[in-house]
XYZ file of C-alpha atoms in Angstrom:
588
model
C 17.461 -26.092 -53.559
C 15.064 -28.141 -51.431
C 18.039 -29.651 -49.610
C 19.388 -26.173 -48.825
C 16.045 -25.067 -47.421
C 15.831 -28.150 -45.208
C 19.380 -27.525 -43.955
C 18.607 -23.890 -43.199
C 15.462 -24.896 -41.344
C 17.408 -27.475 -39.311
C 20.022 -24.858 -38.448
C 17.341 -22.391 -37.384
C 15.666 -24.967 -35.166
C 18.987 -25.905 -33.597
C 19.768 -22.262 -32.814
C 16.328 -21.796 -31.316
C 16.925 -24.716 -28.985
C 14.115 -26.802 -30.494
C 14.601 -30.527 -29.877
C 12.912 -33.173 -31.953
C 9.916 -34.697 -30.215
C 10.031 -32.157 -27.353
C 7.227 -29.953 -26.084
C 8.536 -27.200 -23.813
C 6.912 -24.779 -21.365
C 10.192 -24.197 -19.595
C 10.484 -21.068 -17.460
C 7.093 -19.622 -18.362
C 6.088 -19.080 -14.733
C 2.572 -20.381 -15.239
C 0.365 -21.043 -12.211
C -1.422 -24.251 -13.147
C -3.989 -24.952 -10.453
C -6.776 -26.910 -12.151
C -7.821 -28.599 -15.391
C -9.040 -25.330 -16.888
C -5.642 -23.695 -16.458
C -3.957 -26.462 -18.494
C -6.472 -26.797 -21.326
C -4.004 -25.352 -23.841
C -1.166 -27.592 -22.646
C -3.374 -30.698 -22.674
C -4.536 -29.971 -26.224
C -0.964 -29.493 -27.441
C 0.154 -32.748 -25.795
C -2.761 -34.644 -27.342
C -2.027 -33.242 -30.804
C 1.739 -33.805 -30.612
C 2.536 -36.902 -32.660
C 5.579 -38.799 -31.446
C 5.979 -36.848 -28.192
C 9.266 -37.834 -26.552
C 9.921 -35.095 -23.994
C 7.875 -32.694 -21.890
C 9.437 -29.680 -20.161
C 7.486 -28.199 -17.266
C 10.388 -26.564 -15.405
C 9.766 -23.160 -13.905
C 5.985 -23.474 -13.630
C 3.904 -24.426 -10.591
C 1.597 -27.422 -11.008
C -1.280 -28.298 -8.688
C -2.878 -31.709 -8.163
C -5.827 -31.225 -10.547
C -3.616 -29.706 -13.227
C -1.233 -32.652 -12.917
C -4.112 -35.092 -13.328
C -5.244 -33.350 -16.524
C -1.733 -33.369 -17.976
C -1.340 -37.007 -16.964
C -4.524 -37.957 -18.806
C -3.080 -36.490 -21.992
C 0.150 -38.474 -21.529
C -1.601 -41.828 -21.243
C -1.438 -42.447 -25.014
C 2.149 -41.275 -25.551
C 4.010 -44.583 -25.895
C 7.120 -42.934 -27.388
C 7.558 -40.679 -24.346
C 11.134 -40.823 -22.962
C 12.211 -37.688 -21.118
C 10.586 -35.976 -18.112
C 12.022 -32.533 -17.422
C 9.974 -31.714 -14.363
C 12.324 -29.765 -12.118
C 11.169 -26.730 -10.110
C 7.472 -27.234 -10.817
C 5.951 -27.163 -7.334
C 6.948 -23.721 -6.085
C 4.420 -22.431 -3.562
C 2.619 -25.766 -3.328
C 1.852 -27.522 -0.080
C 4.055 -30.526 0.603
C 0.922 -32.695 0.698
C 0.043 -31.742 -2.901
C 3.256 -33.071 -4.408
C 2.963 -36.881 -3.956
C -0.508 -37.160 -5.561
C 0.603 -34.936 -8.442
C 3.677 -37.094 -9.031
C 1.670 -40.291 -8.685
C -0.755 -39.114 -11.381
C 2.031 -38.259 -13.814
C 3.929 -41.469 -13.067
C 0.857 -43.655 -13.488
C 0.195 -42.049 -16.878
C 3.727 -42.796 -18.056
C 3.320 -46.425 -16.986
C -0.117 -46.741 -18.609
C 1.278 -45.384 -21.884
C 3.885 -48.140 -21.950
C 6.597 -45.489 -22.191
C 10.280 -46.301 -21.724
C 11.952 -43.439 -19.896
C 15.582 -42.416 -20.364
C 15.563 -39.151 -18.351
C 13.733 -38.279 -15.134
C 14.581 -34.822 -13.759
C 12.751 -33.686 -10.628
C 15.440 -31.394 -9.207
C 14.677 -28.298 -7.119
C 11.268 -29.494 -6.022
C 11.882 -29.645 -2.248
C 9.452 -32.510 -1.841
C 11.206 -34.353 0.984
C 10.791 -38.087 1.695
C 7.080 -37.958 0.803
C 7.972 -36.771 -2.683
C 10.193 -39.814 -3.177
C 7.194 -41.961 -2.270
C 5.358 -40.147 -5.082
C 7.767 -41.599 -7.665
C 8.416 -44.921 -5.927
C 5.863 -46.835 -8.016
C 7.208 -45.320 -11.243
C 10.835 -46.130 -10.392
C 9.983 -49.779 -9.738
C 8.004 -50.152 -12.977
C 9.032 -51.290 -16.446
C 8.849 -47.633 -17.547
C 12.186 -47.114 -15.781
C 13.981 -50.270 -16.922
C 15.612 -48.085 -19.592
C 16.350 -45.074 -17.360
C 19.750 -43.496 -18.016
C 19.604 -40.187 -16.114
C 18.046 -39.619 -12.704
C 18.305 -36.044 -11.440
C 17.024 -35.255 -7.954
C 19.184 -32.317 -6.962
C 18.040 -30.145 -4.039
C 14.929 -32.118 -3.189
C 15.431 -32.440 0.567
C 15.006 -36.213 0.469
C 16.759 -36.775 3.771
C 17.877 -40.161 5.034
C 14.394 -41.645 4.688
C 13.989 -40.491 1.106
C 17.462 -41.773 0.246
C 16.595 -45.215 1.551
C 13.290 -45.320 -0.358
C 15.087 -44.242 -3.529
C 17.807 -46.860 -3.083
C 15.280 -49.637 -2.483
C 13.329 -48.587 -5.591
C 16.431 -48.661 -7.789
C 17.460 -52.053 -6.433
C 14.005 -53.508 -7.121
C 13.958 -51.959 -10.595
C 17.320 -53.558 -11.339
C 16.148 -56.924 -10.040
C 12.898 -56.909 -12.039
C 14.498 -55.591 -15.228
C 17.241 -58.232 -15.031
C 14.593 -60.945 -15.045
C 12.678 -59.560 -18.028
C 15.161 -57.728 -20.221
C 18.555 -56.001 -20.066
C 19.020 -54.750 -16.479
C 18.640 -51.146 -15.372
C 21.856 -49.398 -16.461
C 21.652 -45.919 -14.980
C 24.431 -43.654 -16.272
C 23.873 -40.298 -14.516
C 22.852 -39.879 -10.881
C 22.438 -36.376 -9.396
C 21.346 -35.843 -5.793
C 23.178 -32.861 -4.320
C 21.858 -30.904 -1.304
C 19.569 -33.661 -0.054
C 20.778 -34.286 3.524
C 21.317 -37.947 2.778
C 23.965 -38.272 5.504
C 25.708 -41.596 6.145
C 22.666 -43.866 6.166
C 21.166 -42.442 2.984
C 24.508 -42.535 1.178
C 25.180 -46.101 2.323
C 21.797 -47.268 1.066
C 22.383 -45.648 -2.331
C 25.890 -47.122 -2.474
C 24.319 -50.582 -2.468
C 22.230 -49.644 -5.513
C 25.266 -48.152 -7.284
C 27.316 -51.284 -6.676
C 24.517 -53.503 -7.981
C 24.006 -51.492 -11.186
C 27.702 -50.988 -11.987
C 26.836 -48.775 -14.959
C 27.251 -45.220 -13.647
C 29.237 -42.645 -15.598
C 28.443 -39.602 -13.444
C 27.760 -39.311 -9.712
C 26.947 -35.904 -8.232
C 26.240 -35.909 -4.481
C 27.611 -32.620 -3.059
C 26.454 -31.074 0.234
C 24.837 -34.107 1.803
C 26.378 -34.211 5.277
C 28.160 -37.481 4.525
C 31.020 -38.454 6.866
C 33.642 -41.158 6.526
C 31.308 -44.181 7.049
C 29.147 -43.060 4.124
C 32.189 -42.081 2.057
C 33.713 -45.534 2.596
C 30.479 -47.168 1.415
C 30.489 -44.999 -1.722
C 34.167 -45.809 -2.279
C 33.350 -49.502 -2.329
C 30.462 -48.883 -4.732
C 32.374 -46.795 -7.272
C 34.957 -49.559 -7.682
C 32.190 -51.550 -9.359
C 31.445 -48.735 -11.828
C 34.492 -48.840 -14.122
C 33.001 -46.420 -16.666
C 32.662 -43.606 -14.125
C 33.778 -40.300 -15.671
C 32.658 -37.728 -13.083
C 32.670 -38.069 -9.294
C 31.440 -34.980 -7.440
C 31.265 -35.316 -3.643
C 32.019 -31.665 -2.870
C 31.321 -30.357 0.639
C 31.041 -33.664 2.466
C 33.445 -34.674 5.244
C 35.956 -37.373 4.236
C 38.650 -36.937 6.906
C 41.685 -39.228 6.580
C 39.728 -42.473 6.822
C 37.264 -41.634 4.069
C 39.930 -40.055 1.849
C 42.169 -43.124 2.013
C 39.238 -45.409 1.135
C 38.297 -43.184 -1.798
C 41.931 -43.051 -2.954
C 41.972 -46.844 -3.116
C 38.742 -46.803 -5.129
C 40.213 -44.386 -7.680
C 42.700 -47.046 -8.724
C 39.818 -48.936 -10.340
C 38.559 -45.952 -12.344
C 40.524 -45.770 -15.578
C 37.828 -43.648 -17.258
C 37.560 -40.938 -14.592
C 37.859 -37.393 -15.953
C 36.510 -35.102 -13.227
C 37.121 -35.531 -9.488
C 35.590 -32.948 -7.165
C 36.562 -33.524 -3.544
C 36.616 -29.813 -2.653
C 35.484 -28.835 0.862
C 35.878 -32.471 1.902
C 38.547 -32.182 4.604
C 40.829 -34.794 3.048
C 43.829 -33.456 5.046
C 47.503 -34.161 4.214
C 47.373 -37.937 4.580
C 44.230 -38.196 2.436
C 45.647 -35.867 -0.217
C 48.854 -37.901 -0.338
C 46.897 -41.128 -0.783
C 44.859 -39.559 -3.589
C 48.077 -38.279 -5.189
C 49.493 -41.795 -5.299
C 46.352 -43.140 -6.991
C 46.404 -40.292 -9.509
C 50.058 -40.942 -10.292
C 49.556 -44.655 -10.833
C 46.480 -44.408 -13.075
C 43.701 -42.063 -14.218
C 45.163 -41.540 -17.707
C 42.454 -39.183 -18.992
C 41.972 -37.045 -15.860
C 40.806 -33.514 -16.744
C 39.926 -31.873 -13.403
C 41.035 -32.498 -9.832
C 39.542 -30.388 -7.032
C 41.039 -30.775 -3.550
C 40.315 -27.240 -2.370
C 39.559 -26.331 1.252
C 40.781 -29.654 2.604
C 43.336 -28.578 5.270
C 46.122 -29.783 2.976
C 49.660 -28.659 3.819
C 52.479 -27.642 1.467
C 54.179 -31.025 1.138
C 50.928 -32.851 0.422
C 49.949 -30.211 -2.144
C 53.281 -30.638 -3.894
C 52.708 -34.405 -3.915
C 49.405 -33.803 -5.706
C 51.098 -31.474 -8.197
C 53.777 -34.075 -8.889
C 51.069 -36.698 -9.435
C 49.406 -34.715 -12.252
C 52.711 -33.954 -13.971
C 52.140 -36.408 -16.809
C 48.378 -36.041 -17.153
C 48.177 -34.852 -20.746
C 44.419 -34.264 -20.616
C 44.480 -32.168 -17.435
C 42.597 -28.870 -17.645
C 42.383 -27.759 -14.005
C 43.965 -28.438 -10.619
C 42.292 -26.699 -7.663
C 44.172 -26.554 -4.356
C 42.792 -23.242 -3.126
C 41.794 -22.652 0.493
C 44.311 -25.051 2.040
C 47.125 -24.637 4.593
C 50.015 -23.820 2.276
C 51.145 -20.461 3.589
C 52.876 -17.805 1.505
C 55.995 -19.893 0.922
C 53.933 -22.976 0.129
C 51.825 -21.133 -2.436
C 54.988 -19.843 -4.110
C 56.540 -23.307 -4.120
C 53.427 -24.813 -5.684
C 53.198 -22.115 -8.348
C 56.902 -22.479 -9.144
C 56.570 -26.245 -9.470
C 53.553 -25.988 -11.789
C 55.401 -23.384 -13.826
C 58.427 -25.678 -14.024
C 56.388 -28.502 -15.524
C 54.667 -26.090 -17.941
C 51.254 -26.426 -16.260
C 51.010 -23.102 -14.416
C 47.912 -22.044 -16.346
C 46.079 -25.153 -15.107
C 46.452 -24.240 -11.432
C 43.404 -22.516 -9.970
C 43.774 -19.350 -7.895
C 45.255 -19.714 -4.409
C 43.738 -16.461 -3.174
C 41.822 -18.095 -0.314
C 44.756 -19.978 1.161
C 44.409 -20.321 4.939
C 48.105 -19.894 5.726
C 50.420 -22.385 7.370
C 48.895 -24.466 10.173
C 49.721 -23.079 13.589
C 50.184 -19.442 12.510
C 47.179 -18.278 14.503
C 48.224 -20.410 17.489
C 51.626 -18.681 17.532
C 49.940 -15.279 17.577
C 47.737 -16.325 20.487
C 50.773 -17.564 22.421
C 52.451 -14.174 21.978
C 49.319 -12.440 23.262
C 49.255 -14.739 26.295
C 52.917 -13.952 27.105
C 52.121 -10.254 27.132
C 49.216 -10.633 29.560
C 50.224 -11.959 32.994
C 46.779 -11.297 34.421
C 45.278 -14.185 32.451
C 47.278 -17.018 34.049
C 44.180 -18.830 35.240
C 42.626 -18.653 31.803
C 45.860 -19.907 30.241
C 45.941 -22.885 32.594
C 42.367 -23.694 31.601
C 43.260 -23.455 27.910
C 46.285 -25.714 28.455
C 44.006 -28.326 29.978
C 41.702 -28.030 26.957
C 44.666 -28.402 24.613
C 45.855 -31.547 26.417
C 42.385 -33.092 26.030
C 42.333 -32.142 22.335
C 45.776 -33.659 21.827
C 44.655 -36.951 23.395
C 41.490 -37.104 21.256
C 43.322 -36.274 18.035
C 45.995 -38.874 18.832
C 43.252 -41.494 19.277
C 41.747 -40.510 15.905
C 45.165 -40.785 14.262
C 45.711 -44.244 15.740
C 42.497 -45.454 14.075
C 43.914 -44.781 10.618
C 47.607 -45.306 11.458
C 47.813 -48.590 9.579
C 46.460 -47.042 6.384
C 48.688 -43.978 6.773
C 51.827 -46.107 7.121
C 51.540 -47.399 3.571
C 52.094 -43.851 2.319
C 55.087 -43.209 4.615
C 58.365 -43.663 2.828
C 56.813 -43.516 -0.635
C 57.656 -40.776 -3.082
C 54.461 -39.035 -1.913
C 55.014 -39.454 1.815
C 54.390 -36.619 4.244
C 55.938 -36.663 7.699
C 53.354 -37.064 10.470
C 52.459 -33.644 11.764
C 52.085 -32.971 15.465
C 48.471 -32.683 16.614
C 47.459 -29.071 16.837
C 44.713 -27.580 18.914
C 41.610 -26.428 17.051
C 41.521 -22.803 15.946
C 38.781 -20.384 15.013
C 39.801 -20.349 11.363
C 39.418 -24.126 11.162
C 35.998 -23.974 12.807
C 34.721 -21.195 10.527
C 36.002 -23.065 7.460
C 34.612 -26.464 8.435
C 32.177 -25.881 11.330
C 31.225 -28.755 13.599
C 29.828 -28.954 17.154
C 32.973 -30.738 18.298
C 35.278 -28.021 16.968
C 33.206 -25.291 18.607
C 33.343 -26.996 21.994
C 37.080 -27.615 21.686
C 37.696 -23.882 21.346
C 37.159 -23.846 25.095
C 35.814 -21.247 27.478
C 37.226 -18.362 25.429
C 35.448 -19.402 22.239
C 33.167 -16.361 22.101
C 36.087 -13.961 22.526
C 38.224 -15.812 19.981
C 35.464 -15.754 17.376
C 34.714 -12.094 18.055
C 38.414 -11.282 17.518
C 38.644 -13.349 14.331
C 35.688 -11.857 12.450
C 35.912 -8.412 10.873
C 32.574 -7.017 12.055
C 33.041 -3.937 9.895
C 32.350 -6.227 6.929
C 28.641 -7.090 7.088
C 28.962 -9.931 4.588
C 31.733 -11.649 6.557
C 29.820 -11.148 9.786
C 26.668 -12.710 8.332
C 28.695 -15.631 6.980
C 30.292 -16.179 10.391
C 26.889 -16.019 12.095
C 25.519 -18.708 9.761
C 28.599 -20.908 10.229
C 28.202 -20.763 14.015
C 24.431 -21.257 13.885
C 24.727 -24.256 11.544
C 26.005 -26.469 14.392
C 23.144 -25.548 16.775
C 21.593 -28.586 18.462
C 18.348 -28.141 20.382
C 18.792 -31.487 22.153
C 22.383 -30.828 23.287
C 22.553 -28.081 25.902
C 26.328 -27.841 25.830
C 26.441 -27.210 22.077
C 23.327 -25.033 22.174
C 24.776 -22.766 24.863
C 28.135 -22.557 23.083
C 26.411 -21.464 19.859
C 24.216 -18.837 21.529
C 27.095 -17.494 23.607
C 29.217 -17.106 20.477
C 26.371 -15.534 18.497
C 25.721 -13.033 21.289
C 29.372 -11.965 21.441
C 29.642 -11.584 17.671
C 26.422 -9.647 17.140
C 26.783 -7.465 20.234
C 30.092 -6.225 18.853
C 28.621 -5.883 15.356
C 25.639 -3.790 16.433
C 27.731 -1.546 18.664
C 28.171 0.442 15.457
C 24.867 2.164 14.765
C 24.977 1.754 10.979
C 25.590 -1.996 10.895
C 22.038 -3.228 11.577
C 20.717 -2.712 8.049
C 23.925 -3.945 6.385
C 24.007 -7.133 8.438
C 20.346 -7.976 7.848
C 20.690 -7.300 4.101
C 23.710 -9.593 3.839
C 21.950 -12.236 5.919
C 18.871 -12.225 3.677
C 21.085 -12.614 0.598
C 22.965 -15.564 2.101
C 19.676 -17.202 3.130
C 18.491 -16.928 -0.469
C 15.583 -14.635 0.401
C 16.754 -11.736 -1.763
C 18.979 -11.668 -4.813
C 22.358 -9.979 -4.976
C 23.977 -8.243 -7.910
C 27.201 -10.032 -6.928
C 25.610 -13.449 -7.621
C 26.242 -14.661 -4.096
C 25.577 -18.385 -3.663
C 23.008 -18.897 -0.866
C 23.687 -21.368 1.913
C 21.619 -24.484 2.497
C 19.315 -23.240 5.252
C 19.044 -25.488 8.308
C 16.905 -25.169 11.416
C 19.880 -23.977 13.486
C 20.147 -20.808 11.398
C 16.603 -19.773 12.276
C 16.819 -20.943 15.887
C 19.937 -18.847 16.515
C 18.357 -15.867 14.749
C 15.197 -16.229 16.860
C 17.381 -16.055 19.970
C 19.273 -13.018 18.660
C 16.210 -10.900 17.865
C 15.071 -11.283 21.492
C 18.285 -9.740 22.813
C 18.673 -6.071 23.718
C 21.583 -5.618 21.298
C 19.490 -6.453 18.210
C 18.396 -3.263 16.373
C 14.636 -2.844 16.613
C 14.451 -1.213 13.200
C 15.820 -4.419 11.685
C 13.074 -6.551 13.211
C 10.434 -5.165 10.857
C 12.640 -5.894 7.839
C 13.156 -9.481 8.931
C 9.461 -9.927 9.675
C 8.513 -8.769 6.189
C 10.713 -11.377 4.520
C 10.129 -14.237 6.953
C 6.348 -13.941 6.656
C 6.480 -14.758 2.941
C 6.376 -18.225 1.399
C 10.090 -18.878 1.057
C 11.367 -21.958 -0.748
C 14.794 -21.916 0.990
C 13.032 -22.229 4.374
C 10.683 -25.060 3.450
C 12.497 -27.634 5.569
C 12.557 -25.504 8.714
C 8.824 -25.485 9.459
C 8.657 -25.282 13.261
C 11.809 -23.147 13.500
C 10.465 -20.734 10.898
C 7.118 -20.496 12.701
C 8.798 -19.788 16.014
C 10.977 -17.093 14.440
C 7.949 -15.474 12.789
C 6.083 -15.382 16.115
C 9.036 -13.790 17.887
C 9.462 -11.199 15.128
C 5.772 -10.314 15.274
C 5.850 -9.892 19.055
C 9.015 -7.797 18.917
C 7.635 -5.639 16.134
C 4.341 -5.021 17.950
C 6.143 -4.297 21.201
C 8.212 -1.678 19.452
C 5.101 -0.130 17.964
């Protein structure tokens, strides 16, 4: 009878989400400013025998409150897991390092041996990394297994500090005990870029113990990807590799394909939105075919992959018995290519594993053909056509030079069962720019870029218009007049056409606020990572005569609030707020 009661109690606790040794205040939305506001929490920590985990997610903790909590942790030697994500909302950036230092010092003083440190969604920037630097280098982290720093805005500087801390921790732990053997590393949406990624790659290679790496949306290009490729080869137990929404191009994709050959334990590969292109996809297909026996998921979506390369990938997964999902959506397959891929997957009895192809971009060159037809019908634009031809010739030369740089690596895939014939260089198109925006692509659209973008975007759809605006604005560069002017010219053309319809002002602004993460949508729209260019382009737009004055007040109301998504755009946000205030008062 007693055994039954104990079992029932255990079941009830499990269903309630209660974890042994864990004290949780998760998601309670408490505003903890000073020692008085945390008296209850401090007392519960002090009275909790055998405390192993403390959850503070979803509250906001000030410096004095952190010090009080830290004091209570100083005697908790069995403490292992810090779940401290999203706990500085509304705090000044300057408050975060001292708060983290207090908590970290307490963990060290207690003689605790951490296994989990989660500080995701805290937007603390490089200074925040300095706040945990001492902790990461200490013996408290010799046993660390999971480090989660997603969406913290570390930047290149923070990435380098983090890498140096992990390297020192590994060095010191190796001398005193078993070395640091980190298993899970999460650092998406941190703007690490090439230098930050390269620094972290050195730490990864040194540790050699990682099982999961998640680094999506970090602005990493092929130099950083190549560094990570070298590092992952030294982590044979890697099961998940998520580098979504970074820019591989052929060079990075080929390097990563070579690295995959060393990863016999890999189960999930997410290279979606990584611009692997046909040659990169073919190289990855060959590595998948030759190894990766327990692969479960392969994501190569939105990578400018053509039909033949996609079929090579499909052929490569043919004998992967553990496969659960293959994602090739958003590529350049075209209607016939999509049908061929679906038919092939159906033929090998894996059709249900293929993700939707609803966002396929069509065959490469389709839009170019349409533009050529339009040019033939308009003899009055000969001068413009000649100018475009000159632009195309320059593009061809530049793309040929880029292809020559990776020609040697590409040749090894030519003639193999996965080979794809070299495709002729094609001029950039609006669709390619709006899918994978870059300053270079915008400039290569030539003198007619504003008109081409205006024609491409359905301005009757406010959501699509707002998305296009943010894509264009994301490449804005204040220190590059050519790019800056191209962005503002394109924004003006797009929005002037949009606001020519009297009812579009409110719809556009509403969609924009949703995409910026400033208001929630019933459709669960995923906000973009806000960059300074978004606000700089918007500041320009609200000063133009086409921008609806009634929408200025709406924008001012939201921009004047303390907005977490805008925390890294300080000067740009301030300038936008000033312009909105002036425009609003002028209207009044």
